[in-house]
XYZ file of C-alpha atoms in Angstrom:
564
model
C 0.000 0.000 0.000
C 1.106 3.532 -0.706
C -1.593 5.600 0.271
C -0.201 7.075 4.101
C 3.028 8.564 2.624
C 6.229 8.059 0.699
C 9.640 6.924 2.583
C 12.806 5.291 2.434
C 13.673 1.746 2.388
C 15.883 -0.176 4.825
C 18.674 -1.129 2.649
C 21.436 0.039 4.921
C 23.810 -2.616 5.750
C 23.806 -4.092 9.440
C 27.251 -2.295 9.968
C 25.790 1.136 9.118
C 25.364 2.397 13.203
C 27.507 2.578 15.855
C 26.988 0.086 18.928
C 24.739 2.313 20.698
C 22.478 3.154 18.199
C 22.426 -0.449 17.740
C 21.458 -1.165 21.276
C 19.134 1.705 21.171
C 17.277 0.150 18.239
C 17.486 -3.494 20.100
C 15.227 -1.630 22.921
C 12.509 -0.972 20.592
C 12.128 -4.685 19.341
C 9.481 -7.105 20.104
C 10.388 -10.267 17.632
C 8.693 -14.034 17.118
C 10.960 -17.115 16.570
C 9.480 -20.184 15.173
C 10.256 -23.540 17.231
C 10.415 -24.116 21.425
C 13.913 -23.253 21.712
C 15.699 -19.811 21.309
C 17.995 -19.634 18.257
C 21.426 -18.277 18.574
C 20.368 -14.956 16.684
C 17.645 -13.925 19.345
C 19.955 -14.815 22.356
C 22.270 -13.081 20.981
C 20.100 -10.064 20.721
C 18.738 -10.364 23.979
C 21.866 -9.858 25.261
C 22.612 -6.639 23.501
C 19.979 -5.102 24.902
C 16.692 -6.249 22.987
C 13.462 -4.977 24.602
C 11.408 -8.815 24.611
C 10.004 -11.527 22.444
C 6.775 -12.550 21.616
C 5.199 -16.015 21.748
C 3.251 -17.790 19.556
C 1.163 -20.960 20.080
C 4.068 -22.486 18.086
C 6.423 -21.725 21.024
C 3.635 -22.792 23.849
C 2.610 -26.167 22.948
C 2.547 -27.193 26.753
C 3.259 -25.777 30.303
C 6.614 -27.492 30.835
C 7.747 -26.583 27.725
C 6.870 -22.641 28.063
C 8.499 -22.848 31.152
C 11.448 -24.433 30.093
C 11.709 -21.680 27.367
C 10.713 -18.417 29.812
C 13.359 -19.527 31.754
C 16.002 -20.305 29.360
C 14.945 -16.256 27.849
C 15.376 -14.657 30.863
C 18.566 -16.455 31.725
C 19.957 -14.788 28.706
C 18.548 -11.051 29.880
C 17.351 -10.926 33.002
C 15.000 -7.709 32.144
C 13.855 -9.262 28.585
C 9.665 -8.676 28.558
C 8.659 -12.000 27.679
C 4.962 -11.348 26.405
C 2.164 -13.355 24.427
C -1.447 -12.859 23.057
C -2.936 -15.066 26.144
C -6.825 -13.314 26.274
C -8.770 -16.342 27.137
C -11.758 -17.869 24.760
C -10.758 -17.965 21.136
C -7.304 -16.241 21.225
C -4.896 -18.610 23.393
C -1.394 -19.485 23.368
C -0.700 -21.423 26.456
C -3.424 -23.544 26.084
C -3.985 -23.300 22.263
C -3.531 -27.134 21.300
C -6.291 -27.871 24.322
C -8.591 -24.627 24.592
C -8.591 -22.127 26.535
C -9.770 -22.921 30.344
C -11.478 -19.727 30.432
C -14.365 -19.126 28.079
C -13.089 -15.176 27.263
C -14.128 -11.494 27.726
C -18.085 -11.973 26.057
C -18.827 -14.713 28.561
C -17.677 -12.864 31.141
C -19.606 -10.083 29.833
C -22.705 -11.834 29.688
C -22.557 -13.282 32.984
C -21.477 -9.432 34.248
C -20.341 -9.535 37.606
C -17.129 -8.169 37.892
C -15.791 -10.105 40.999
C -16.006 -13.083 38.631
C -14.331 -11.300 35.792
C -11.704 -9.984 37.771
C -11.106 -13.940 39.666
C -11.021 -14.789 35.855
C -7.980 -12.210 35.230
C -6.306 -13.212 38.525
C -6.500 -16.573 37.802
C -4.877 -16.054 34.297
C -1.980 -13.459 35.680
C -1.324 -16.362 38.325
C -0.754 -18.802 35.512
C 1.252 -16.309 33.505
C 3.376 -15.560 35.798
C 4.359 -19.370 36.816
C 4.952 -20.078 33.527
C 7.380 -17.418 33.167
C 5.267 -14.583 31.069
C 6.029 -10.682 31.896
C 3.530 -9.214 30.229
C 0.136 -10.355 28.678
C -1.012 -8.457 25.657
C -4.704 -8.591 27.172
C -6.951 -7.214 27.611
C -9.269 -6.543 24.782
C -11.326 -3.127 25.250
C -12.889 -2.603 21.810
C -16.681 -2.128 21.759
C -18.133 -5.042 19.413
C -20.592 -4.260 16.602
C -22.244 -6.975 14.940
C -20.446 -8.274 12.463
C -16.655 -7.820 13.299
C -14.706 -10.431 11.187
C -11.783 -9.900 14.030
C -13.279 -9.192 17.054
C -16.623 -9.981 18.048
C -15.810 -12.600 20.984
C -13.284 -11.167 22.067
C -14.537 -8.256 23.301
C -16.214 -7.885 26.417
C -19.072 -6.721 24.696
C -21.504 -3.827 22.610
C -22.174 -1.352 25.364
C -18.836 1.539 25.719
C -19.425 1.062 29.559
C -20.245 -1.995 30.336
C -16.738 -3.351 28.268
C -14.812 -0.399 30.171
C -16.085 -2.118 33.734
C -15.514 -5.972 32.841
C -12.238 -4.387 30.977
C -10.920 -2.839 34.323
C -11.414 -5.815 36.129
C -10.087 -8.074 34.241
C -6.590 -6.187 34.109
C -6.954 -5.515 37.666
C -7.277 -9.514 37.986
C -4.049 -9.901 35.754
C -2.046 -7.368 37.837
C -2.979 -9.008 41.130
C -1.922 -12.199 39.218
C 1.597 -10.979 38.807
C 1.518 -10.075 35.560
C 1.667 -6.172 32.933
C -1.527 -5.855 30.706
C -1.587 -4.291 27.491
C -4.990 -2.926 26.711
C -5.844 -3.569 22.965
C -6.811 -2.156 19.967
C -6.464 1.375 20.537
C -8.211 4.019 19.638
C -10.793 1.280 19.089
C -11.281 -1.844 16.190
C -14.395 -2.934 16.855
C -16.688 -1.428 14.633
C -14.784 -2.357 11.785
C -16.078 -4.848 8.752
C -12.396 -6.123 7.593
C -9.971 -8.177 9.223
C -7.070 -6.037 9.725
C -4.620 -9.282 9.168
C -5.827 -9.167 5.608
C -6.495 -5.621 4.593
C -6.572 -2.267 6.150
C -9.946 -1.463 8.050
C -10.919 2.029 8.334
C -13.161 3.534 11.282
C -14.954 6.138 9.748
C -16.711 8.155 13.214
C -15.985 11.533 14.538
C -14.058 12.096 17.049
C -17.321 13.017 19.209
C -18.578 9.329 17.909
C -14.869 8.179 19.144
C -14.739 9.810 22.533
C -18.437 8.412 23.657
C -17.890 4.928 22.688
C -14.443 3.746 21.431
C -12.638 5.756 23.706
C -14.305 5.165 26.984
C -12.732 1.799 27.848
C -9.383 2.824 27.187
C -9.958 6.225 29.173
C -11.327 3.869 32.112
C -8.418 1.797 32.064
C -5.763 4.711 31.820
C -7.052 6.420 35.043
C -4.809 6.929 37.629
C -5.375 4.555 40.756
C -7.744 2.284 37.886
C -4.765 -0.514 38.254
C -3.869 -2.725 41.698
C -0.579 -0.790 42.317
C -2.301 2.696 42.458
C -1.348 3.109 39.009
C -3.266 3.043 35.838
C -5.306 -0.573 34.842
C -3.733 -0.452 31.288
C 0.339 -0.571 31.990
C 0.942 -0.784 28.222
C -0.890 0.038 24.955
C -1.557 -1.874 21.444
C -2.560 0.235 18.516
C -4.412 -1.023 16.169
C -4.392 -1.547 12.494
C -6.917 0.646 11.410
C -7.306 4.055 9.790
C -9.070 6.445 11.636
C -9.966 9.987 9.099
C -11.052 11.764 11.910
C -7.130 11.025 13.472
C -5.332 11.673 10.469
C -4.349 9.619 7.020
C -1.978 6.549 8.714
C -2.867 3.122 10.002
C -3.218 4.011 14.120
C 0.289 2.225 14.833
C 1.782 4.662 12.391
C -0.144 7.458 13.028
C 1.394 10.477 15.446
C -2.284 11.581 15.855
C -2.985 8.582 17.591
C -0.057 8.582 20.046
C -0.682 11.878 20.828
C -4.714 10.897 21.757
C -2.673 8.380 24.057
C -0.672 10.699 25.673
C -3.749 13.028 26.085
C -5.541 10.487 27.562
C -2.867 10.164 30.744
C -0.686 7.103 29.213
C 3.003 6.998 30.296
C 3.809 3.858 29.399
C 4.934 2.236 26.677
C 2.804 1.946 22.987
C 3.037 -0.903 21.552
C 1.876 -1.758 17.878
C 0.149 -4.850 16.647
C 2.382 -7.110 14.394
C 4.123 -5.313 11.911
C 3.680 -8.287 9.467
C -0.303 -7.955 9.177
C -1.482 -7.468 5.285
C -2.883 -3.730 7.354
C 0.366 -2.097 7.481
C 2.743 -4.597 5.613
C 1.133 -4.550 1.837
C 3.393 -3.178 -0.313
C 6.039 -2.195 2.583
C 8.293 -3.918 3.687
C 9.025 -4.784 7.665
C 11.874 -2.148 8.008
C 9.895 0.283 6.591
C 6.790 -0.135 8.423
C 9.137 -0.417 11.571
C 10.808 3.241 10.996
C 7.398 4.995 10.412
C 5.890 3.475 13.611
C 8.779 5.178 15.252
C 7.831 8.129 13.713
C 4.285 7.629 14.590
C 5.389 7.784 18.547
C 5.490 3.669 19.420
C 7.593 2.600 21.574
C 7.931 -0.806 21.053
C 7.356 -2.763 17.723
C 5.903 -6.456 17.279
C 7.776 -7.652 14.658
C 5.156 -10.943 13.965
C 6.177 -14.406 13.074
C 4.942 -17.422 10.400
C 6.131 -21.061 11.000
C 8.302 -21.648 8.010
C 9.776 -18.294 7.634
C 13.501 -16.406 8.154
C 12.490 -14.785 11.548
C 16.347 -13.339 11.823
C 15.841 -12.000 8.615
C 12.744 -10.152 9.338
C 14.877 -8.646 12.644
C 17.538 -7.859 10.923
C 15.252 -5.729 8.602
C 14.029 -3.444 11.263
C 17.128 -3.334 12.981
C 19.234 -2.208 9.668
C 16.397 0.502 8.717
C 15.875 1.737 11.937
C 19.723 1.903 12.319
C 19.570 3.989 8.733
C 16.635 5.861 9.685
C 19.118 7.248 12.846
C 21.932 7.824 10.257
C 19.648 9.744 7.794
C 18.359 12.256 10.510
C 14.672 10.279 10.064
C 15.084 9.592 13.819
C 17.045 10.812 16.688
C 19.184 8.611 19.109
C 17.083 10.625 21.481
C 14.038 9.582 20.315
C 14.641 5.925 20.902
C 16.052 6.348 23.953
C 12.775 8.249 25.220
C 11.109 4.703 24.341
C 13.514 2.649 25.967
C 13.026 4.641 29.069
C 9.279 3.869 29.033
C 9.912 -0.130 28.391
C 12.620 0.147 31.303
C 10.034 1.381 33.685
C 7.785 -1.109 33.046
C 9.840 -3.634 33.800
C 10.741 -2.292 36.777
C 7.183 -2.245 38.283
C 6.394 -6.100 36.712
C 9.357 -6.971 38.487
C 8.316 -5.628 42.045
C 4.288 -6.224 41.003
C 5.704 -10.111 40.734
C 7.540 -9.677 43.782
C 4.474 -8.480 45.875
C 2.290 -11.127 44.209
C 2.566 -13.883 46.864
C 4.007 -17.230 46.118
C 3.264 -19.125 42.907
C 3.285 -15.635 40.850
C 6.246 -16.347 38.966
C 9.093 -18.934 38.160
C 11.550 -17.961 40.649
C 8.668 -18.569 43.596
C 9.985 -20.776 46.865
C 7.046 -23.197 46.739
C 8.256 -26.409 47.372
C 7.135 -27.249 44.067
C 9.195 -27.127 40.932
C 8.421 -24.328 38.069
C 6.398 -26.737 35.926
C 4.204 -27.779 39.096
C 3.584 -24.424 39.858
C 1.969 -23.714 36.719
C -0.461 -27.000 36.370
C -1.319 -25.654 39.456
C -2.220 -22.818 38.328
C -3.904 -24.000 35.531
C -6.010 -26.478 37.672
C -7.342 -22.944 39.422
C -7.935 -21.351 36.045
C -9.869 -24.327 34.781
C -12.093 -24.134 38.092
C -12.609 -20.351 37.346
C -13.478 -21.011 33.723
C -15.922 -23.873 34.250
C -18.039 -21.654 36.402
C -17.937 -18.112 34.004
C -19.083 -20.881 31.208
C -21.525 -22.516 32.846
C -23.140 -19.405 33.775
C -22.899 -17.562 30.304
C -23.256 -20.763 27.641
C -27.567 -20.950 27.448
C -30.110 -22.117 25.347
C -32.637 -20.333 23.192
C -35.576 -21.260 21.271
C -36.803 -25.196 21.214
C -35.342 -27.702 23.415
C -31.601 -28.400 22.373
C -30.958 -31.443 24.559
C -29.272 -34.426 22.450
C -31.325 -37.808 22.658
C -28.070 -40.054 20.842
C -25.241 -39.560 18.547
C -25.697 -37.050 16.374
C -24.454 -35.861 13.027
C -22.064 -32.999 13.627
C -22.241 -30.285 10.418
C -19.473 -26.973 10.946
C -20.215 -24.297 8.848
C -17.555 -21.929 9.473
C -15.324 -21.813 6.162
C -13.410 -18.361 7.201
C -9.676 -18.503 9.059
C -9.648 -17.210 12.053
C -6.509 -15.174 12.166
C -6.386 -13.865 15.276
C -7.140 -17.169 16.835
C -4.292 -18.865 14.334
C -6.942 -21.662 13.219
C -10.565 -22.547 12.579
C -11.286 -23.756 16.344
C -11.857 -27.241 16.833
C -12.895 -27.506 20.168
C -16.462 -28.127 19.849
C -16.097 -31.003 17.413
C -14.048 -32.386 20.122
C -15.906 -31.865 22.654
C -18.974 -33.160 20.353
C -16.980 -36.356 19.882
C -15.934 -36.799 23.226
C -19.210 -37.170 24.459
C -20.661 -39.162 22.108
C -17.708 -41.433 20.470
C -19.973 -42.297 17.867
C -20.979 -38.857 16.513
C -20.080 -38.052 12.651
C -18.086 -34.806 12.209
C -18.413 -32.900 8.869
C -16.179 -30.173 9.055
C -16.315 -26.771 6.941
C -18.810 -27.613 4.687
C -18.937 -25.493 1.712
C -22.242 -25.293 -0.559
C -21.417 -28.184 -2.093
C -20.881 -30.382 0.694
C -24.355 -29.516 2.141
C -25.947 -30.734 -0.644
C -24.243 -34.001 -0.628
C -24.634 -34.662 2.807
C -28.243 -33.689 2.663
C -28.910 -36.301 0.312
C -27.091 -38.779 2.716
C -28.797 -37.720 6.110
C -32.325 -39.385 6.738
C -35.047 -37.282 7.485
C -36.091 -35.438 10.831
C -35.535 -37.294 13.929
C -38.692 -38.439 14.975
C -39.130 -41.048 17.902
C -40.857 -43.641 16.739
C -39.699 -46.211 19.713
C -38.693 -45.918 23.368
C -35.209 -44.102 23.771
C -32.756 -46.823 25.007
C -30.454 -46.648 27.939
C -28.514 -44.712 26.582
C -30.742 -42.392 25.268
C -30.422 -43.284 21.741
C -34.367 -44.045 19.882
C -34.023 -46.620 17.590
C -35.349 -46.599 14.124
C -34.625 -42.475 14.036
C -32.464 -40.281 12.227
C -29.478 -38.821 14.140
C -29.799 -35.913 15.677
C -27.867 -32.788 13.556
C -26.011 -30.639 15.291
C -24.758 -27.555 13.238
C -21.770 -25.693 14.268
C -21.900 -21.619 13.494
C -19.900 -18.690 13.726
C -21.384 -15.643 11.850
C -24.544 -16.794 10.325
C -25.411 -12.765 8.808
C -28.604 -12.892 6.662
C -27.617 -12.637 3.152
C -24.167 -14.407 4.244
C -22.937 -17.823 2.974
C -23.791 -19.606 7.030
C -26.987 -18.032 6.840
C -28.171 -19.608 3.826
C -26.501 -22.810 4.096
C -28.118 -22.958 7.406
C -31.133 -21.756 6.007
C -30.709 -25.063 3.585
C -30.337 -27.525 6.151
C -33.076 -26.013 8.661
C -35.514 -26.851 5.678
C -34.443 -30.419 5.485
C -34.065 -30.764 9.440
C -35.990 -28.581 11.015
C -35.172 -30.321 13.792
C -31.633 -29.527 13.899
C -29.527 -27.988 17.228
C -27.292 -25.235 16.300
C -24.058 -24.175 18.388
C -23.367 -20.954 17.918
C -20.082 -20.045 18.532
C -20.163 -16.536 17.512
C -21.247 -13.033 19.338
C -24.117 -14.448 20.917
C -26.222 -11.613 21.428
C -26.219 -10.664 17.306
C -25.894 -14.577 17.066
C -29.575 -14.764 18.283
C -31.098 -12.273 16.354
C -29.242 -13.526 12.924
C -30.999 -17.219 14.058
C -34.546 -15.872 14.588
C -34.163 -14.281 10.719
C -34.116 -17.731 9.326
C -37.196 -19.123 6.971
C -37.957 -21.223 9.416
C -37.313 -19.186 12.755
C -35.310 -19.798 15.710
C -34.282 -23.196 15.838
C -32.891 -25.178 18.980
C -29.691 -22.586 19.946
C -26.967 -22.932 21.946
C -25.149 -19.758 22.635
C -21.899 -20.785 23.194
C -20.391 -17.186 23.680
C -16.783 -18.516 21.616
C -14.861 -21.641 20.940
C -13.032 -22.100 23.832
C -12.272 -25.815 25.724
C -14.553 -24.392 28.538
C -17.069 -23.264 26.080
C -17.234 -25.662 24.186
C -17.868 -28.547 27.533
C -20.400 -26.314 28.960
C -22.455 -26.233 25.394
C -22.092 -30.067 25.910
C -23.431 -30.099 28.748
C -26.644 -28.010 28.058
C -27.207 -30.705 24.441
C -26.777 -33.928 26.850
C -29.038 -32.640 29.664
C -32.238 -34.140 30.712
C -34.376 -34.031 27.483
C -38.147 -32.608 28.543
C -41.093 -34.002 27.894
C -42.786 -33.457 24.532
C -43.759 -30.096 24.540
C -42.133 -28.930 27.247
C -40.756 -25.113 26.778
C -37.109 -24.705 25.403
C -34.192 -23.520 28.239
C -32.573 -20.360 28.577
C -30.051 -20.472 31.791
């Protein structure tokens, strides 16, 4: 892209600084490595001064493992930030192969009591912290609308205020845990209609529009005395991939404007921009590039991104070499950068002594009696008890009964990647199969494969004999079970739903999507609301307590549908 101004390139050569300007720039970096191991090349930087990594799922593919790695980082540099994308619900890292234990920010807004959404944060930070994490870039405080391809979620939900109190506690939960939060996406992404991992969203409100809703979370968060530690909730900031007119031309990260709005808002900390790999800021620019004009735009610290499979030291070395030019070329000052590395220092400096004052268990170096990896299962054993009881008190029925009488036929609709998430979500399906080992899973079924499965599936399930033991009827079809996500009217779900409703009107749908908006884009099919469960996201603990609800006692015939 070329539209938010004209600049240099980095083609300087890595020699092109001196060795402070080279450490300076190190301070600003947030890179991804690919594998569970450090490579040479990151070590290396880490010890000349680089600001922190970034994990991926990749990295995290079990506690003992993170650990291990955590450990092995900040053996290397002490006062390395050592952060990951660990929100809870769809987005996970730690527990990304399993699920999440906690069913993320709209269950917890739907249940809405904040002691609950704050155990959920503490619960998390505790975690965190044992397995070695500095900072989690969490929490979400964008403002949902309907229809979010990114979002949706994983926002606490629709209302300005109502995500600015669950958004509050929730950090305060993760600071009491041990851990920095990094409130996300400012100056606001959720009422955009493109996924800023594939294009370049723009939020098109004034800034009155801005200040009443998009702002208001952040603005909550920022206050002083908002956090545990008498300072603000919100210890860091990530801007977000968007343009914003009424701001100025830029994508947010890049944009001075923006910074500025932080600083205006009380922020001292650091700013911290969303991967500079995303198709938002990266099409047509390269990495070293993007890097240098988010310096300009007033970040502090730079995600740099990471895809299994591709030269992460080369992508580094890019933003090193063209900040380092950028500083050579007068583009930036040495002064500049070490403004930002001030800011990063500080923070570390109050994560260190927040950890300290945390109690035992908040962090790897904890006397416990128990070893580093214990620590954590423990804490994840207390998560998981945490996240069982937010799900089971936000995942409900709607509309006819939904309760499962026997295996069922198990139909997912949702064709689109979820990038934020780094997959499709699974965890239903699984949790589908689980229960009922003989269920049939057809995953991401495209028009085509509705129609041929239609013409394999019998018709509606209709007892015709006594259910046996196990609750299965002989003689009837299986029970369907469709899987959704964002079932818009006039959107490919929608009418493939709409297609297999007419066939089985009998079908159960789990709706995995914003459930509010979820329920209203249900009740616009031909044939009306059909037996819902609102599963509020695809998390492990979602996706048991939706389980739950479809193997419950079936009512009689007749009896009203369940909304708990």
């Amino acid at each position: 892209m070329t539209g938010w101004g004209a600049g240099s390139g980095a083609g300087a050569s890595a020699g092109a600084g001196t060795g402070a300007v080279r450490r300076a720039v190190h301070g600003l970096l947030l890179p991804g490595f690919t594998g569970t191991t450090p490579p040479g090349w990151l070590l290396d930087a880490a010890r000349a001064g680089l600001a922190g990594v970034v994990l991926f799922a990749h990295n995290t593919p079990d506690l003992a493992t993170t650990t291990a790695l955590t450990a092995r980082l900040h053996e290397a540099a002490p006062d390395l930030l050592v952060a990951t994308d660990e929100e809870g619900g769809d987005v996970s890292r730690l527990e990304a192969a399993t699920g999440s234990s906690l069913p993320g920010a709209a269950a917890l807004g739907v249940v809405d009591d904040e002691r609950l959404t704050r155990a959920a944060g503490e619960a998390l930070g505790r975690l965190l912290a044992a397995a070695g994490i500095d900072l989690d870039l969490a929490p979400v405080l964008d403002v949902d609308a309907p229809g979010n391809p990114v979002i949706g979620v994983r926002a606490f939900g629709t209302e300005p205020a109502a995500v600015a109190r669950h958004g509050v506690a929730f950090a305060r939960g993760l600071q009491h845990g041990g851990v920095g939060t990094c409130a996300k996406h400012f100056p606001g992404h959720g009422s955009t209609t493109v996924d800023s991992h594939l294009a370049l969203p723009v939020v098109d409100a004034d800034l009155d529009t801005l200040r009443g809703r998009d702002l208001v979370p952040f603005s909550a968060a920022l206050a002083p005395g908002a956090g545990t530690d008498d300072g603000p909730a919100a210890d860091a900031l990530m801007t977000a991939h968007v343009v914003v007119p009424a701001l100025g031309p830029a994508p947010a990260s890049l944009e001075p404007a923006v910074a500025a709005l932080a600083r205006e808002l009380g922020h001292a900390g650091p700013i911290i921009t969303d991967a500079l790999d995303m198709r938002a800021v990266s099409d047509g620019v390269d990495v070293g590039e993007a890097a240098v004009r988010a310096v300009e735009g007033g970040a502090d610290l730079l995600c740099l991104g990471t895809t299994t499979g591709r030269d992460d030291e080369a992508l580094f070395r890019s933003a090193v070499d063209a900040l380092v030019a950028a500083v050579g070329s007068g583009r930036l000052t040495q002064d500049r950068l070490s403004a930002s590395r001030r800011r990063t220092e500080s923070l570390a400096r109050r994560l260190r002594a927040r950890r300290d004052g945390a109690g035992p268990g908040a962090g790897p170096g904890a006397d416990t009696g128990a070893g580093t990896a214990g620590r954590a299962e423990a804490a994840l054993a207390a998560l998981a008890e945490v996240g069982a009881e937010a799900a089971r008190r936000a995942v409900r029925a709607v509309g006819p009964r939904a309760a499962l009488a026997g295996a069922p036929d198990v139909v997912d609709l949702r064709l689109r990647l979820d990038h934020a998430a780094g997959r499709t979500a699974q965890h239903v399906l699984r949790a589908l199969a689980a229960r009922w080992p003989d269920a049939v899973v057809h995953p991401a079924l495209d028009d085509d494969g509705v129609a041929a499965l239609l013409r394999g599936l019998a018709g509606p399930a209709v007892p015709t004999r006594p259910a046996d033991a196990a609750g299965a009827v002989p003689g009837a079809a299986r029970p369907l079970v469709v899987v959704t996500r964002e079932p818009v009217p006039g959107g490919p779900e929608h009418a493939r739903l709409a297609v297999l409703q007419e066939a089985r009107p009998d079908l159960v749908v789990v709706h995995t999507g914003a459930p509010a908006a979820g329920e209203r884009w249900l009740a616009d099919l031909p044939g009306g609301l059909p037996a819902t469960v609102l599963a509020c996201g695809t998390g492990r603990a979602n996706a048991e307590a939706a389980v739950d609800l479809l193997a419950g006692p079936v009512p009689a015939a007749g009896a009203p549908g369940v909304a708990r």
